PDB file of C-alpha atoms in Angstrom:
ATOM      1  CA  MET A 462       0.000   0.000   0.000  1.00  0.00           C
ATOM      2  CA  ILE A 463       1.287   3.434  -0.895  1.00  0.00           C
ATOM      3  CA  LYS A 464       1.469   5.962   1.921  1.00  0.00           C
ATOM      4  CA  LYS A 465       4.394   8.279   1.077  1.00  0.00           C
ATOM      5  CA  ILE A 466       4.860   9.896  -2.328  1.00  0.00           C
ATOM      6  CA  LEU A 467       7.945  11.894  -3.317  1.00  0.00           C
ATOM      7  CA  ILE A 468       7.725  14.208  -6.346  1.00  0.00           C
ATOM      8  CA  VAL A 469      11.078  15.312  -7.787  1.00  0.00           C
ATOM      9  CA  ASP A 470      10.732  18.154 -10.288  1.00  0.00           C
ATOM     10  CA  ASP A 471      12.317  21.589 -10.685  1.00  0.00           C
ATOM     11  CA  SER A 472       8.966  23.101 -11.694  1.00  0.00           C
ATOM     12  CA  PRO A 473       6.630  23.998  -8.810  1.00  0.00           C
ATOM     13  CA  ILE A 474       3.784  24.038 -11.350  1.00  0.00           C
ATOM     14  CA  SER A 475       4.552  20.466 -12.440  1.00  0.00           C
ATOM     15  CA  ILE A 476       4.635  19.346  -8.807  1.00  0.00           C
ATOM     16  CA  ARG A 477       1.247  20.970  -8.235  1.00  0.00           C
ATOM     17  CA  ILE A 478      -0.219  19.375 -11.381  1.00  0.00           C
ATOM     18  CA  ILE A 479       0.955  15.899 -10.346  1.00  0.00           C
ATOM     19  CA  LYS A 480      -0.501  16.394  -6.850  1.00  0.00           C
ATOM     20  CA  CYS A 481      -3.807  17.530  -8.377  1.00  0.00           C
ATOM     21  CA  CYS A 482      -3.933  14.387 -10.542  1.00  0.00           C
ATOM     22  CA  ILE A 483      -3.503  12.056  -7.561  1.00  0.00           C
ATOM     23  CA  PRO A 484      -6.801  10.720  -6.181  1.00  0.00           C
ATOM     24  CA  LYS A 485      -7.986  12.748  -3.189  1.00  0.00           C
ATOM     25  CA  ASP A 486      -9.777   9.858  -1.490  1.00  0.00           C
ATOM     26  CA  ARG A 487      -6.471   8.420  -0.268  1.00  0.00           C
ATOM     27  CA  ASP A 488      -4.464   9.603   2.699  1.00  0.00           C
ATOM     28  CA  PHE A 489      -1.105  10.087   0.964  1.00  0.00           C
ATOM     29  CA  GLU A 490       1.743  11.994   2.576  1.00  0.00           C
ATOM     30  CA  PHE A 491       3.516  14.181   0.002  1.00  0.00           C
ATOM     31  CA  PHE A 492       7.131  15.298  -0.205  1.00  0.00           C
ATOM     32  CA  ASP A 493       8.808  17.219  -3.016  1.00  0.00           C
ATOM     33  CA  ALA A 494      12.291  18.115  -4.163  1.00  0.00           C
ATOM     34  CA  ALA A 495      13.429  20.727  -6.702  1.00  0.00           C
ATOM     35  CA  ASP A 496      16.329  18.786  -8.234  1.00  0.00           C
ATOM     36  CA  GLY A 497      17.742  15.291  -8.494  1.00  0.00           C
ATOM     37  CA  ARG A 498      20.367  15.720  -5.779  1.00  0.00           C
ATOM     38  CA  ILE A 499      17.800  16.861  -3.197  1.00  0.00           C
ATOM     39  CA  GLY A 500      15.458  14.128  -4.451  1.00  0.00           C
ATOM     40  CA  VAL A 501      18.044  11.407  -3.795  1.00  0.00           C
ATOM     41  CA  GLU A 502      18.759  12.789  -0.313  1.00  0.00           C
ATOM     42  CA  MET A 503      15.035  12.958   0.499  1.00  0.00           C
ATOM     43  CA  PHE A 504      14.481   9.456  -0.869  1.00  0.00           C
ATOM     44  CA  LYS A 505      17.128   8.082   1.482  1.00  0.00           C
ATOM     45  CA  GLN A 506      15.611   9.924   4.452  1.00  0.00           C
ATOM     46  CA  ILE A 507      11.889   9.312   3.975  1.00  0.00           C
ATOM     47  CA  LYS A 508      11.948   6.054   1.970  1.00  0.00           C
ATOM     48  CA  PRO A 509       8.805   6.819  -0.060  1.00  0.00           C
ATOM     49  CA  ASP A 510       6.586   4.074  -1.424  1.00  0.00           C
ATOM     50  CA  LEU A 511       6.390   5.871  -4.784  1.00  0.00           C
ATOM     51  CA  THR A 512       8.536   8.531  -6.429  1.00  0.00           C
ATOM     52  CA  PHE A 513       7.538  10.616  -9.447  1.00  0.00           C
ATOM     53  CA  MET A 514      10.700  11.893 -11.163  1.00  0.00           C
ATOM     54  CA  ASP A 515      11.243  14.467 -13.909  1.00  0.00           C
ATOM     55  CA  LEU A 516      14.195  13.866 -16.238  1.00  0.00           C
ATOM     56  CA  THR A 517      15.309  17.416 -17.035  1.00  0.00           C
ATOM     57  CA  MET A 518      16.436  19.192 -13.858  1.00  0.00           C
ATOM     58  CA  PRO A 519      19.397  21.275 -12.694  1.00  0.00           C
ATOM     59  CA  VAL A 520      22.180  20.002 -10.392  1.00  0.00           C
ATOM     60  CA  MET A 521      21.376  16.318 -11.048  1.00  0.00           C
ATOM     61  CA  ASN A 522      19.080  15.153 -13.841  1.00  0.00           C
ATOM     62  CA  GLY A 523      16.434  12.473 -13.468  1.00  0.00           C
ATOM     63  CA  PHE A 524      18.525   9.727 -15.064  1.00  0.00           C
ATOM     64  CA  GLU A 525      21.361  10.293 -12.582  1.00  0.00           C
ATOM     65  CA  ALA A 526      18.956  10.542  -9.646  1.00  0.00           C
ATOM     66  CA  LEU A 527      17.118   7.386 -10.736  1.00  0.00           C
ATOM     67  CA  GLN A 528      20.408   5.518 -10.967  1.00  0.00           C
ATOM     68  CA  GLU A 529      21.437   6.589  -7.441  1.00  0.00           C
ATOM     69  CA  ILE A 530      18.031   5.732  -5.996  1.00  0.00           C
ATOM     70  CA  ILE A 531      18.060   2.252  -7.559  1.00  0.00           C
ATOM     71  CA  GLN A 532      21.620   1.685  -6.296  1.00  0.00           C
ATOM     72  CA  PHE A 533      20.414   2.628  -2.804  1.00  0.00           C
ATOM     73  CA  ASP A 534      17.186   0.584  -3.030  1.00  0.00           C
ATOM     74  CA  SER A 535      16.849  -1.809  -5.965  1.00  0.00           C
ATOM     75  CA  ARG A 536      13.137  -2.251  -5.155  1.00  0.00           C
ATOM     76  CA  ALA A 537      12.334   1.481  -5.330  1.00  0.00           C
ATOM     77  CA  MET A 538       9.198   2.362  -7.265  1.00  0.00           C
ATOM     78  CA  VAL A 539      10.075   5.306  -9.506  1.00  0.00           C
ATOM     79  CA  VAL A 540       7.670   6.601 -12.133  1.00  0.00           C
ATOM     80  CA  ILE A 541       9.244   9.002 -14.602  1.00  0.00           C
ATOM     81  CA  ALA A 542       7.019  12.007 -15.368  1.00  0.00           C
ATOM     82  CA  THR A 543       8.483  13.802 -18.362  1.00  0.00           C
ATOM     83  CA  ALA A 544       7.706  15.731 -21.516  1.00  0.00           C
ATOM     84  CA  ASP A 545      10.623  13.888 -23.188  1.00  0.00           C
ATOM     85  CA  VAL A 546       8.781  10.915 -24.642  1.00  0.00           C
ATOM     86  CA  GLN A 547      11.408   9.985 -27.218  1.00  0.00           C
ATOM     87  CA  SER A 548      11.817   6.226 -27.299  1.00  0.00           C
ATOM     88  CA  LYS A 549      15.526   6.492 -26.368  1.00  0.00           C
ATOM     89  CA  ALA A 550      14.722   8.410 -23.168  1.00  0.00           C
ATOM     90  CA  ILE A 551      11.953   5.989 -22.189  1.00  0.00           C
ATOM     91  CA  GLU A 552      14.180   2.999 -22.947  1.00  0.00           C
ATOM     92  CA  ARG A 553      17.027   4.439 -20.874  1.00  0.00           C
ATOM     93  CA  ALA A 554      14.683   5.150 -17.946  1.00  0.00           C
ATOM     94  CA  HIS A 555      13.503   1.530 -17.971  1.00  0.00           C
ATOM     95  CA  GLU A 556      17.085   0.245 -18.261  1.00  0.00           C
ATOM     96  CA  LEU A 557      18.023   2.276 -15.177  1.00  0.00           C
ATOM     97  CA  GLY A 558      15.149   0.784 -13.198  1.00  0.00           C
ATOM     98  CA  ALA A 559      12.114   3.042 -13.655  1.00  0.00           C
ATOM     99  CA  PHE A 560       8.820   1.276 -13.008  1.00  0.00           C
ATOM    100  CA  SER A 561       6.991   3.235 -15.709  1.00  0.00           C
ATOM    101  CA  VAL A 562       6.901   6.512 -17.625  1.00  0.00           C
ATOM    102  CA  VAL A 563       4.069   9.058 -17.595  1.00  0.00           C
ATOM    103  CA  LYS A 564       3.907  11.785 -20.239  1.00  0.00           C
ATOM    104  CA  LYS A 565       3.686  15.406 -19.097  1.00  0.00           C
ATOM    105  CA  PRO A 566       1.387  17.090 -18.675  1.00  0.00           C
ATOM    106  CA  PRO A 567      -0.042  14.164 -16.725  1.00  0.00           C
ATOM    107  CA  THR A 568      -3.718  13.330 -16.593  1.00  0.00           C
ATOM    108  CA  ARG A 569      -5.705  11.951 -13.670  1.00  0.00           C
ATOM    109  CA  GLU A 570      -6.063   8.717 -15.627  1.00  0.00           C
ATOM    110  CA  ASN A 571      -2.305   8.350 -16.280  1.00  0.00           C
ATOM    111  CA  ILE A 572      -1.401   9.084 -12.660  1.00  0.00           C
ATOM    112  CA  ALA A 573      -4.128   6.758 -11.335  1.00  0.00           C
ATOM    113  CA  ALA A 574      -2.892   4.008 -13.677  1.00  0.00           C
ATOM    114  CA  ALA A 575       0.703   4.525 -12.488  1.00  0.00           C
ATOM    115  CA  ILE A 576      -0.367   4.362  -8.829  1.00  0.00           C
ATOM    116  CA  SER A 577      -2.479   1.263  -9.487  1.00  0.00           C
ATOM    117  CA  GLY A 578       0.420  -0.425 -11.292  1.00  0.00           C
ATOM    118  CA  VAL A 579       2.809   0.320  -8.436  1.00  0.00           C
ATOM    119  CA  GLU A 580       0.299  -0.963  -5.871  1.00  0.00           C
ATOM    120  CA  SER A 581      -0.161  -4.196  -7.844  1.00  0.00           C
ATOM    121  CA  ALA A 582       3.595  -4.690  -8.040  1.00  0.00           C
ATOM    122  CA  LEU A 583       3.985  -3.997  -4.314  1.00  0.00           C
ATOM    123  CA  ALA A 584       1.194  -6.472  -3.473  1.00  0.00           C
ATOM    124  CA  LYS A 585       2.948  -9.208  -5.491  1.00  0.00           C
ATOM    125  CA  ARG A 586       6.123  -8.688  -3.453  1.00  0.00           C
ATOM    126  CA  ARG A 587       4.416  -9.686  -0.204  1.00  0.00           C
TER     127      ARG A 587
END
């Protein structure tokens, strides 16, 4: 079951949009970070159940942050939320350990599907 969600994105508007797309009937605890470096540090501290990660950010991009998170916790559930939907970027994200990729701007349906997919995967681990 997902309780803690970390959103890593340098755009406060994107963070707000993702939060707005997440179902309100659940009692999620939200955390956010403005770049990949802060995102990795927060991930290690709070150990979220789900992380939404942008790819294009200052200081440390999403690919680098994803790689560090997966090295820290190989079972981390990271959903890439990006406007870069080129097949090479999506392929690289999956190779580095992303659970799935959601196109920006996200929709309620895409975010709900990502959350549902993560919850199904987490349930199978038990």
